[in-house]
């Protein structure tokens, strides 16, 4: 029994000596000089690693251009988006309940504020329609900041919020704004033919081998600007930093007589003689789908 206690005391003493040995002045088995050399080694080692990382990042940054990407994937067709977006691309409201569509009106007003005619006249140029607005650099001399073409809010006519401040939502004739995502250097048309937007009822599956579409519910549509075109004069896009005041062109779609109290599945897509048709694998490539429901009470 006494031998066991003495062994415990001996083991405890060995652990204390290992942590701090007062005779040799060693901490965890090493003297102060040894710890100093180890810390110095790792300090120099990690400083070298940090220096190598900083140097490689510096070399990488030298290869980058502040105004356009050095490497850019070739997008066959840019994506599209709508305003107002609603919840999960679902626009549901009641004509008799102003609170159900009030948020849509605020969203559209906020989105269209940079398109006000007074602001566009001050910041952007009046360009020649159906022609690309090319602004190339002159060798090493950059042509920056690049100018942009005016897209006046009034070009959206009935969907501008100027002629009808409720964008038709109070009458059950809502306006939906469509934009094509920005791609630097994209030329979306040739032979003076601008890309244009068309909207129609979307086909959707209701059974294993059964498809349905809401063509009888969607009713007639009106497009603004006329024919729903993204005019060529707004292209190419040179990037946010090079083209500070760039105003993205829009197309407005107005539903004139959509069926009430029912879900309407809508698909809008862009048609161009240079952009490839959208793929079924990417539901946002050159098109956007959303659900519209207009209730009358």
PDB file of C-alpha atoms in Angstrom:
ATOM      1  CA  UNK A   1       0.000   0.000   0.000  1.00  0.00           C
ATOM      2  CA  UNK A   2       2.801   2.391   0.961  1.00  0.00           C
ATOM      3  CA  UNK A   3       4.628   1.424  -2.234  1.00  0.00           C
ATOM      4  CA  UNK A   4       1.627   2.449  -4.286  1.00  0.00           C
ATOM      5  CA  UNK A   5       1.460   5.869  -2.598  1.00  0.00           C
ATOM      6  CA  UNK A   6       5.158   6.410  -3.119  1.00  0.00           C
ATOM      7  CA  UNK A   7       4.816   5.528  -6.814  1.00  0.00           C
ATOM      8  CA  UNK A   8       1.975   8.069  -7.126  1.00  0.00           C
ATOM      9  CA  UNK A   9       4.077  10.772  -5.495  1.00  0.00           C
ATOM     10  CA  UNK A  10       6.989   9.888  -7.757  1.00  0.00           C
ATOM     11  CA  UNK A  11       4.824  10.074 -10.885  1.00  0.00           C
ATOM     12  CA  UNK A  12       3.339  13.384  -9.796  1.00  0.00           C
ATOM     13  CA  UNK A  13       6.813  14.757  -9.154  1.00  0.00           C
ATOM     14  CA  UNK A  14       7.944  13.667 -12.626  1.00  0.00           C
ATOM     15  CA  UNK A  15       5.010  15.490 -14.233  1.00  0.00           C
ATOM     16  CA  UNK A  16       5.778  18.664 -12.273  1.00  0.00           C
ATOM     17  CA  UNK A  17       9.431  18.447 -13.260  1.00  0.00           C
ATOM     18  CA  UNK A  18       8.435  17.977 -16.890  1.00  0.00           C
ATOM     19  CA  UNK A  19       6.261  21.072 -16.831  1.00  0.00           C
ATOM     20  CA  UNK A  20       8.822  23.149 -14.933  1.00  0.00           C
ATOM     21  CA  UNK A  21      12.166  21.850 -13.730  1.00  0.00           C
ATOM     22  CA  UNK A  22      13.626  24.333 -11.211  1.00  0.00           C
ATOM     23  CA  UNK A  23      17.019  22.642 -11.298  1.00  0.00           C
ATOM     24  CA  UNK A  24      17.571  22.895 -15.085  1.00  0.00           C
ATOM     25  CA  UNK A  25      15.144  25.766 -15.656  1.00  0.00           C
ATOM     26  CA  UNK A  26      13.383  23.805 -18.394  1.00  0.00           C
ATOM     27  CA  UNK A  27       9.775  24.415 -19.420  1.00  0.00           C
ATOM     28  CA  UNK A  28       8.105  21.388 -21.010  1.00  0.00           C
ATOM     29  CA  UNK A  29      11.502  19.807 -21.483  1.00  0.00           C
ATOM     30  CA  UNK A  30      13.140  22.796 -23.170  1.00  0.00           C
ATOM     31  CA  UNK A  31      15.287  25.644 -21.959  1.00  0.00           C
ATOM     32  CA  UNK A  32      14.501  29.284 -22.687  1.00  0.00           C
ATOM     33  CA  UNK A  33      17.179  29.357 -25.399  1.00  0.00           C
ATOM     34  CA  UNK A  34      15.669  26.262 -27.073  1.00  0.00           C
ATOM     35  CA  UNK A  35      12.158  27.755 -27.003  1.00  0.00           C
ATOM     36  CA  UNK A  36      13.515  31.003 -28.382  1.00  0.00           C
ATOM     37  CA  UNK A  37      15.168  29.242 -31.338  1.00  0.00           C
ATOM     38  CA  UNK A  38      11.997  27.298 -32.129  1.00  0.00           C
ATOM     39  CA  UNK A  39       9.817  30.410 -31.999  1.00  0.00           C
ATOM     40  CA  UNK A  40      12.304  32.295 -34.159  1.00  0.00           C
ATOM     41  CA  UNK A  41      12.307  29.460 -36.700  1.00  0.00           C
ATOM     42  CA  UNK A  42       8.503  29.390 -37.001  1.00  0.00           C
ATOM     43  CA  UNK A  43       8.331  33.182 -37.101  1.00  0.00           C
ATOM     44  CA  UNK A  44      10.737  33.273 -40.064  1.00  0.00           C
ATOM     45  CA  UNK A  45       8.988  30.266 -41.664  1.00  0.00           C
ATOM     46  CA  UNK A  46       5.507  31.834 -41.561  1.00  0.00           C
ATOM     47  CA  UNK A  47       6.825  35.236 -42.589  1.00  0.00           C
ATOM     48  CA  UNK A  48       8.309  33.580 -45.685  1.00  0.00           C
ATOM     49  CA  UNK A  49       5.000  31.840 -46.420  1.00  0.00           C
ATOM     50  CA  UNK A  50       3.116  35.133 -46.023  1.00  0.00           C
ATOM     51  CA  UNK A  51       5.640  36.880 -48.251  1.00  0.00           C
ATOM     52  CA  UNK A  52       5.308  34.218 -50.959  1.00  0.00           C
ATOM     53  CA  UNK A  53       1.500  34.468 -50.799  1.00  0.00           C
ATOM     54  CA  UNK A  54       1.598  38.269 -50.999  1.00  0.00           C
ATOM     55  CA  UNK A  55       4.025  38.129 -53.935  1.00  0.00           C
ATOM     56  CA  UNK A  56       1.892  35.640 -55.895  1.00  0.00           C
ATOM     57  CA  UNK A  57      -1.238  37.736 -55.230  1.00  0.00           C
ATOM     58  CA  UNK A  58       0.632  40.831 -56.431  1.00  0.00           C
ATOM     59  CA  UNK A  59       1.652  39.073 -59.649  1.00  0.00           C
ATOM     60  CA  UNK A  60      -1.942  37.870 -60.131  1.00  0.00           C
ATOM     61  CA  UNK A  61      -3.361  41.371 -59.640  1.00  0.00           C
ATOM     62  CA  UNK A  62      -0.956  42.700 -62.283  1.00  0.00           C
ATOM     63  CA  UNK A  63      -2.679  40.462 -64.834  1.00  0.00           C
ATOM     64  CA  UNK A  64      -6.165  41.804 -64.018  1.00  0.00           C
ATOM     65  CA  UNK A  65      -7.887  44.698 -65.738  1.00  0.00           C
ATOM     66  CA  UNK A  66      -9.870  47.118 -63.596  1.00  0.00           C
ATOM     67  CA  UNK A  67     -12.399  47.694 -66.358  1.00  0.00           C
ATOM     68  CA  UNK A  68     -13.064  44.293 -67.891  1.00  0.00           C
ATOM     69  CA  UNK A  69     -12.469  40.661 -66.882  1.00  0.00           C
ATOM     70  CA  UNK A  70      -9.263  39.068 -68.124  1.00  0.00           C
ATOM     71  CA  UNK A  71     -11.094  35.771 -68.534  1.00  0.00           C
ATOM     72  CA  UNK A  72     -14.771  35.560 -69.324  1.00  0.00           C
ATOM     73  CA  UNK A  73     -16.900  32.501 -69.953  1.00  0.00           C
ATOM     74  CA  UNK A  74     -18.756  32.706 -73.207  1.00  0.00           C
ATOM     75  CA  UNK A  75     -22.438  32.853 -72.310  1.00  0.00           C
ATOM     76  CA  UNK A  76     -24.603  31.500 -75.096  1.00  0.00           C
ATOM     77  CA  UNK A  77     -27.646  33.385 -73.783  1.00  0.00           C
ATOM     78  CA  UNK A  78     -27.877  35.756 -70.802  1.00  0.00           C
ATOM     79  CA  UNK A  79     -30.535  35.291 -68.159  1.00  0.00           C
ATOM     80  CA  UNK A  80     -33.667  37.374 -67.692  1.00  0.00           C
ATOM     81  CA  UNK A  81     -35.495  38.723 -64.663  1.00  0.00           C
ATOM     82  CA  UNK A  82     -38.735  40.545 -63.925  1.00  0.00           C
ATOM     83  CA  UNK A  83     -39.839  43.444 -61.756  1.00  0.00           C
ATOM     84  CA  UNK A  84     -41.646  43.308 -59.459  1.00  0.00           C
ATOM     85  CA  UNK A  85     -40.351  39.867 -58.504  1.00  0.00           C
ATOM     86  CA  UNK A  86     -42.982  39.041 -55.916  1.00  0.00           C
ATOM     87  CA  UNK A  87     -42.504  35.984 -53.731  1.00  0.00           C
ATOM     88  CA  UNK A  88     -40.698  33.171 -55.580  1.00  0.00           C
ATOM     89  CA  UNK A  89     -41.576  34.826 -58.924  1.00  0.00           C
ATOM     90  CA  UNK A  90     -45.270  34.705 -58.055  1.00  0.00           C
ATOM     91  CA  UNK A  91     -47.316  37.873 -58.494  1.00  0.00           C
ATOM     92  CA  UNK A  92     -50.620  37.566 -56.686  1.00  0.00           C
ATOM     93  CA  UNK A  93     -52.919  40.445 -55.815  1.00  0.00           C
ATOM     94  CA  UNK A  94     -56.537  41.522 -55.561  1.00  0.00           C
ATOM     95  CA  UNK A  95     -57.762  44.553 -57.477  1.00  0.00           C
ATOM     96  CA  UNK A  96     -60.070  45.545 -54.612  1.00  0.00           C
ATOM     97  CA  UNK A  97     -57.374  45.249 -51.922  1.00  0.00           C
ATOM     98  CA  UNK A  98     -54.821  48.040 -52.328  1.00  0.00           C
ATOM     99  CA  UNK A  99     -52.525  46.533 -49.697  1.00  0.00           C
ATOM    100  CA  UNK A 100     -52.095  43.395 -51.832  1.00  0.00           C
ATOM    101  CA  UNK A 101     -50.464  45.353 -54.663  1.00  0.00           C
ATOM    102  CA  UNK A 102     -49.098  48.414 -52.861  1.00  0.00           C
ATOM    103  CA  UNK A 103     -45.687  46.761 -52.382  1.00  0.00           C
ATOM    104  CA  UNK A 104     -45.499  46.078 -56.124  1.00  0.00           C
ATOM    105  CA  UNK A 105     -46.077  49.767 -56.872  1.00  0.00           C
ATOM    106  CA  UNK A 106     -43.335  50.838 -54.443  1.00  0.00           C
ATOM    107  CA  UNK A 107     -40.979  48.261 -55.953  1.00  0.00           C
ATOM    108  CA  UNK A 108     -41.607  49.522 -59.485  1.00  0.00           C
ATOM    109  CA  UNK A 109     -41.293  53.185 -58.499  1.00  0.00           C
ATOM    110  CA  UNK A 110     -37.981  52.538 -56.766  1.00  0.00           C
ATOM    111  CA  UNK A 111     -36.663  50.469 -59.658  1.00  0.00           C
ATOM    112  CA  UNK A 112     -37.645  53.062 -62.285  1.00  0.00           C
ATOM    113  CA  UNK A 113     -36.384  56.154 -60.449  1.00  0.00           C
ATOM    114  CA  UNK A 114     -33.004  56.165 -62.319  1.00  0.00           C
ATOM    115  CA  UNK A 115     -34.997  56.078 -65.575  1.00  0.00           C
ATOM    116  CA  UNK A 116     -36.705  59.424 -64.961  1.00  0.00           C
ATOM    117  CA  UNK A 117     -36.477  61.553 -68.088  1.00  0.00           C
ATOM    118  CA  UNK A 118     -34.938  64.516 -66.257  1.00  0.00           C
ATOM    119  CA  UNK A 119     -32.118  62.359 -64.875  1.00  0.00           C
ATOM    120  CA  UNK A 120     -31.488  60.601 -68.190  1.00  0.00           C
ATOM    121  CA  UNK A 121     -31.186  63.897 -70.060  1.00  0.00           C
ATOM    122  CA  UNK A 122     -28.553  65.099 -67.573  1.00  0.00           C
ATOM    123  CA  UNK A 123     -26.400  61.959 -67.466  1.00  0.00           C
ATOM    124  CA  UNK A 124     -26.789  60.076 -70.767  1.00  0.00           C
ATOM    125  CA  UNK A 125     -26.654  60.704 -74.506  1.00  0.00           C
ATOM    126  CA  UNK A 126     -29.344  60.580 -77.145  1.00  0.00           C
ATOM    127  CA  UNK A 127     -28.107  57.831 -79.468  1.00  0.00           C
ATOM    128  CA  UNK A 128     -28.919  56.596 -82.955  1.00  0.00           C
ATOM    129  CA  UNK A 129     -31.431  53.718 -82.762  1.00  0.00           C
ATOM    130  CA  UNK A 130     -30.689  50.269 -84.212  1.00  0.00           C
ATOM    131  CA  UNK A 131     -26.914  50.852 -84.163  1.00  0.00           C
ATOM    132  CA  UNK A 132     -24.331  49.659 -81.661  1.00  0.00           C
ATOM    133  CA  UNK A 133     -22.808  52.405 -79.532  1.00  0.00           C
ATOM    134  CA  UNK A 134     -19.175  51.374 -79.967  1.00  0.00           C
ATOM    135  CA  UNK A 135     -16.610  53.195 -77.808  1.00  0.00           C
ATOM    136  CA  UNK A 136     -13.265  51.532 -78.337  1.00  0.00           C
ATOM    137  CA  UNK A 137     -10.067  52.456 -76.516  1.00  0.00           C
ATOM    138  CA  UNK A 138      -7.239  54.074 -78.472  1.00  0.00           C
ATOM    139  CA  UNK A 139      -4.314  51.749 -77.883  1.00  0.00           C
ATOM    140  CA  UNK A 140      -3.096  52.236 -74.322  1.00  0.00           C
ATOM    141  CA  UNK A 141      -5.290  55.314 -73.902  1.00  0.00           C
ATOM    142  CA  UNK A 142      -8.568  54.307 -72.306  1.00  0.00           C
ATOM    143  CA  UNK A 143     -11.771  55.906 -73.436  1.00  0.00           C
ATOM    144  CA  UNK A 144     -13.175  56.062 -69.898  1.00  0.00           C
ATOM    145  CA  UNK A 145     -15.630  56.773 -68.501  1.00  0.00           C
ATOM    146  CA  UNK A 146     -17.689  55.621 -71.434  1.00  0.00           C
ATOM    147  CA  UNK A 147     -20.957  57.296 -72.287  1.00  0.00           C
ATOM    148  CA  UNK A 148     -24.351  55.626 -72.163  1.00  0.00           C
ATOM    149  CA  UNK A 149     -27.560  55.988 -74.124  1.00  0.00           C
ATOM    150  CA  UNK A 150     -30.753  57.392 -72.673  1.00  0.00           C
ATOM    151  CA  UNK A 151     -33.535  55.029 -71.729  1.00  0.00           C
ATOM    152  CA  UNK A 152     -36.309  57.368 -70.688  1.00  0.00           C
ATOM    153  CA  UNK A 153     -39.012  56.149 -68.367  1.00  0.00           C
ATOM    154  CA  UNK A 154     -41.705  57.527 -70.662  1.00  0.00           C
ATOM    155  CA  UNK A 155     -40.635  55.008 -73.319  1.00  0.00           C
ATOM    156  CA  UNK A 156     -42.576  52.455 -71.273  1.00  0.00           C
ATOM    157  CA  UNK A 157     -45.755  54.471 -71.930  1.00  0.00           C
ATOM    158  CA  UNK A 158     -48.676  52.831 -70.082  1.00  0.00           C
ATOM    159  CA  UNK A 159     -46.205  50.964 -67.856  1.00  0.00           C
ATOM    160  CA  UNK A 160     -44.019  53.950 -66.992  1.00  0.00           C
ATOM    161  CA  UNK A 161     -45.905  54.925 -63.852  1.00  0.00           C
ATOM    162  CA  UNK A 162     -46.294  58.410 -65.340  1.00  0.00           C
ATOM    163  CA  UNK A 163     -49.556  57.985 -67.239  1.00  0.00           C
ATOM    164  CA  UNK A 164     -50.875  55.455 -64.737  1.00  0.00           C
ATOM    165  CA  UNK A 165     -49.294  55.727 -61.299  1.00  0.00           C
ATOM    166  CA  UNK A 166     -50.675  52.307 -60.294  1.00  0.00           C
ATOM    167  CA  UNK A 167     -49.236  50.494 -63.347  1.00  0.00           C
ATOM    168  CA  UNK A 168     -52.647  48.946 -64.063  1.00  0.00           C
ATOM    169  CA  UNK A 169     -52.773  46.898 -60.861  1.00  0.00           C
ATOM    170  CA  UNK A 170     -55.900  48.667 -59.650  1.00  0.00           C
ATOM    171  CA  UNK A 171     -57.696  47.714 -62.882  1.00  0.00           C
ATOM    172  CA  UNK A 172     -56.507  44.105 -63.100  1.00  0.00           C
ATOM    173  CA  UNK A 173     -54.187  45.001 -66.003  1.00  0.00           C
ATOM    174  CA  UNK A 174     -50.747  44.695 -64.360  1.00  0.00           C
ATOM    175  CA  UNK A 175     -47.448  45.717 -65.923  1.00  0.00           C
ATOM    176  CA  UNK A 176     -44.410  43.458 -65.628  1.00  0.00           C
ATOM    177  CA  UNK A 177     -40.934  44.827 -66.415  1.00  0.00           C
ATOM    178  CA  UNK A 178     -38.386  42.514 -68.032  1.00  0.00           C
ATOM    179  CA  UNK A 179     -34.635  43.018 -68.155  1.00  0.00           C
ATOM    180  CA  UNK A 180     -31.838  41.088 -69.824  1.00  0.00           C
ATOM    181  CA  UNK A 181     -28.855  40.424 -67.577  1.00  0.00           C
ATOM    182  CA  UNK A 182     -25.727  42.407 -68.328  1.00  0.00           C
ATOM    183  CA  UNK A 183     -22.851  40.714 -70.157  1.00  0.00           C
ATOM    184  CA  UNK A 184     -19.726  42.721 -70.947  1.00  0.00           C
ATOM    185  CA  UNK A 185     -19.102  43.002 -74.677  1.00  0.00           C
ATOM    186  CA  UNK A 186     -22.261  41.171 -75.738  1.00  0.00           C
ATOM    187  CA  UNK A 187     -23.639  42.018 -79.193  1.00  0.00           C
ATOM    188  CA  UNK A 188     -27.203  40.668 -79.160  1.00  0.00           C
ATOM    189  CA  UNK A 189     -28.166  41.348 -82.772  1.00  0.00           C
ATOM    190  CA  UNK A 190     -26.940  41.896 -86.315  1.00  0.00           C
ATOM    191  CA  UNK A 191     -28.155  43.555 -89.516  1.00  0.00           C
ATOM    192  CA  UNK A 192     -29.811  46.281 -87.401  1.00  0.00           C
ATOM    193  CA  UNK A 193     -32.244  43.749 -85.930  1.00  0.00           C
ATOM    194  CA  UNK A 194     -32.676  44.207 -82.173  1.00  0.00           C
ATOM    195  CA  UNK A 195     -33.583  41.314 -79.872  1.00  0.00           C
ATOM    196  CA  UNK A 196     -37.197  41.317 -78.733  1.00  0.00           C
ATOM    197  CA  UNK A 197     -39.299  39.788 -75.972  1.00  0.00           C
ATOM    198  CA  UNK A 198     -42.397  37.665 -76.360  1.00  0.00           C
ATOM    199  CA  UNK A 199     -44.555  36.282 -73.561  1.00  0.00           C
ATOM    200  CA  UNK A 200     -46.964  33.375 -73.720  1.00  0.00           C
ATOM    201  CA  UNK A 201     -48.617  30.758 -71.572  1.00  0.00           C
ATOM    202  CA  UNK A 202     -46.099  28.255 -70.269  1.00  0.00           C
ATOM    203  CA  UNK A 203     -46.563  24.538 -70.759  1.00  0.00           C
ATOM    204  CA  UNK A 204     -46.420  22.605 -67.508  1.00  0.00           C
ATOM    205  CA  UNK A 205     -46.770  18.962 -66.568  1.00  0.00           C
ATOM    206  CA  UNK A 206     -49.971  17.809 -64.858  1.00  0.00           C
ATOM    207  CA  UNK A 207     -49.403  14.076 -65.158  1.00  0.00           C
ATOM    208  CA  UNK A 208     -46.813  11.550 -66.206  1.00  0.00           C
ATOM    209  CA  UNK A 209     -47.516  12.084 -69.900  1.00  0.00           C
ATOM    210  CA  UNK A 210     -49.891  15.053 -69.837  1.00  0.00           C
ATOM    211  CA  UNK A 211     -49.005  18.695 -70.412  1.00  0.00           C
ATOM    212  CA  UNK A 212     -51.155  21.786 -70.112  1.00  0.00           C
ATOM    213  CA  UNK A 213     -50.836  25.485 -70.850  1.00  0.00           C
ATOM    214  CA  UNK A 214     -52.874  28.532 -69.869  1.00  0.00           C
ATOM    215  CA  UNK A 215     -53.228  30.043 -73.345  1.00  0.00           C
ATOM    216  CA  UNK A 216     -56.951  30.625 -72.833  1.00  0.00           C
ATOM    217  CA  UNK A 217     -56.276  32.562 -69.596  1.00  0.00           C
ATOM    218  CA  UNK A 218     -53.453  34.914 -70.493  1.00  0.00           C
ATOM    219  CA  UNK A 219     -55.423  37.191 -72.818  1.00  0.00           C
ATOM    220  CA  UNK A 220     -53.982  39.906 -75.097  1.00  0.00           C
ATOM    221  CA  UNK A 221     -50.681  41.571 -74.251  1.00  0.00           C
ATOM    222  CA  UNK A 222     -49.165  44.984 -74.953  1.00  0.00           C
ATOM    223  CA  UNK A 223     -45.416  45.558 -75.160  1.00  0.00           C
ATOM    224  CA  UNK A 224     -43.473  48.759 -74.440  1.00  0.00           C
ATOM    225  CA  UNK A 225     -41.327  49.979 -76.163  1.00  0.00           C
ATOM    226  CA  UNK A 226     -43.166  48.897 -79.311  1.00  0.00           C
ATOM    227  CA  UNK A 227     -42.539  45.278 -80.330  1.00  0.00           C
ATOM    228  CA  UNK A 228     -40.822  44.641 -76.991  1.00  0.00           C
ATOM    229  CA  UNK A 229     -37.298  45.305 -78.290  1.00  0.00           C
ATOM    230  CA  UNK A 230     -33.986  45.794 -76.496  1.00  0.00           C
ATOM    231  CA  UNK A 231     -32.583  48.324 -78.939  1.00  0.00           C
ATOM    232  CA  UNK A 232     -29.039  47.751 -80.217  1.00  0.00           C
ATOM    233  CA  UNK A 233     -27.945  51.241 -79.179  1.00  0.00           C
ATOM    234  CA  UNK A 234     -27.691  50.063 -75.553  1.00  0.00           C
ATOM    235  CA  UNK A 235     -24.952  47.593 -76.483  1.00  0.00           C
ATOM    236  CA  UNK A 236     -22.204  46.656 -76.013  1.00  0.00           C
ATOM    237  CA  UNK A 237     -21.994  46.988 -72.257  1.00  0.00           C
ATOM    238  CA  UNK A 238     -18.492  47.887 -71.048  1.00  0.00           C
ATOM    239  CA  UNK A 239     -18.776  47.145 -67.335  1.00  0.00           C
ATOM    240  CA  UNK A 240     -19.884  48.997 -64.231  1.00  0.00           C
ATOM    241  CA  UNK A 241     -16.585  50.783 -63.678  1.00  0.00           C
ATOM    242  CA  UNK A 242     -16.002  51.840 -67.285  1.00  0.00           C
ATOM    243  CA  UNK A 243     -19.624  52.769 -67.995  1.00  0.00           C
ATOM    244  CA  UNK A 244     -20.714  54.405 -64.769  1.00  0.00           C
ATOM    245  CA  UNK A 245     -24.077  55.771 -65.895  1.00  0.00           C
ATOM    246  CA  UNK A 246     -25.159  52.759 -67.944  1.00  0.00           C
ATOM    247  CA  UNK A 247     -28.936  52.383 -68.006  1.00  0.00           C
ATOM    248  CA  UNK A 248     -30.146  48.882 -68.696  1.00  0.00           C
ATOM    249  CA  UNK A 249     -32.887  48.714 -71.359  1.00  0.00           C
ATOM    250  CA  UNK A 250     -36.256  47.351 -70.278  1.00  0.00           C
ATOM    251  CA  UNK A 251     -39.321  45.825 -71.857  1.00  0.00           C
ATOM    252  CA  UNK A 252     -42.723  46.201 -70.205  1.00  0.00           C
ATOM    253  CA  UNK A 253     -45.513  43.691 -70.716  1.00  0.00           C
ATOM    254  CA  UNK A 254     -49.087  44.710 -69.888  1.00  0.00           C
ATOM    255  CA  UNK A 255     -51.736  42.049 -69.383  1.00  0.00           C
ATOM    256  CA  UNK A 256     -54.881  43.592 -70.862  1.00  0.00           C
ATOM    257  CA  UNK A 257     -57.530  40.970 -70.115  1.00  0.00           C
ATOM    258  CA  UNK A 258     -56.082  38.117 -68.064  1.00  0.00           C
ATOM    259  CA  UNK A 259     -58.495  35.670 -66.452  1.00  0.00           C
ATOM    260  CA  UNK A 260     -59.395  36.414 -62.846  1.00  0.00           C
ATOM    261  CA  UNK A 261     -59.230  34.183 -59.767  1.00  0.00           C
ATOM    262  CA  UNK A 262     -56.971  31.592 -61.378  1.00  0.00           C
ATOM    263  CA  UNK A 263     -53.238  30.862 -61.627  1.00  0.00           C
ATOM    264  CA  UNK A 264     -51.645  31.774 -64.953  1.00  0.00           C
ATOM    265  CA  UNK A 265     -48.213  30.339 -65.755  1.00  0.00           C
ATOM    266  CA  UNK A 266     -46.344  32.776 -67.984  1.00  0.00           C
ATOM    267  CA  UNK A 267     -43.036  32.414 -69.814  1.00  0.00           C
ATOM    268  CA  UNK A 268     -41.245  35.356 -71.444  1.00  0.00           C
ATOM    269  CA  UNK A 269     -38.237  34.798 -73.680  1.00  0.00           C
ATOM    270  CA  UNK A 270     -35.888  36.827 -75.806  1.00  0.00           C
ATOM    271  CA  UNK A 271     -35.507  36.210 -79.544  1.00  0.00           C
ATOM    272  CA  UNK A 272     -32.347  37.283 -81.341  1.00  0.00           C
ATOM    273  CA  UNK A 273     -30.480  36.468 -84.534  1.00  0.00           C
ATOM    274  CA  UNK A 274     -27.202  36.119 -82.606  1.00  0.00           C
ATOM    275  CA  UNK A 275     -28.179  34.651 -79.239  1.00  0.00           C
ATOM    276  CA  UNK A 276     -28.720  30.913 -78.973  1.00  0.00           C
ATOM    277  CA  UNK A 277     -32.110  29.655 -77.876  1.00  0.00           C
ATOM    278  CA  UNK A 278     -32.377  28.883 -74.172  1.00  0.00           C
ATOM    279  CA  UNK A 279     -31.628  25.392 -72.947  1.00  0.00           C
ATOM    280  CA  UNK A 280     -34.102  23.244 -71.006  1.00  0.00           C
ATOM    281  CA  UNK A 281     -31.325  22.672 -68.458  1.00  0.00           C
ATOM    282  CA  UNK A 282     -31.179  26.360 -67.561  1.00  0.00           C
ATOM    283  CA  UNK A 283     -34.619  27.829 -66.955  1.00  0.00           C
ATOM    284  CA  UNK A 284     -33.244  31.387 -66.851  1.00  0.00           C
ATOM    285  CA  UNK A 285     -31.189  31.246 -70.089  1.00  0.00           C
ATOM    286  CA  UNK A 286     -32.878  33.770 -72.341  1.00  0.00           C
ATOM    287  CA  UNK A 287     -36.211  33.415 -70.591  1.00  0.00           C
ATOM    288  CA  UNK A 288     -38.022  33.838 -67.314  1.00  0.00           C
ATOM    289  CA  UNK A 289     -41.108  32.090 -65.984  1.00  0.00           C
ATOM    290  CA  UNK A 290     -43.477  33.405 -63.357  1.00  0.00           C
ATOM    291  CA  UNK A 291     -46.958  32.837 -62.007  1.00  0.00           C
ATOM    292  CA  UNK A 292     -49.634  35.513 -62.170  1.00  0.00           C
ATOM    293  CA  UNK A 293     -52.906  35.490 -60.234  1.00  0.00           C
ATOM    294  CA  UNK A 294     -55.367  38.371 -60.284  1.00  0.00           C
ATOM    295  CA  UNK A 295     -58.254  38.192 -57.838  1.00  0.00           C
ATOM    296  CA  UNK A 296     -61.273  40.470 -58.057  1.00  0.00           C
ATOM    297  CA  UNK A 297     -62.131  40.291 -54.361  1.00  0.00           C
TER     298      UNK A 297
END
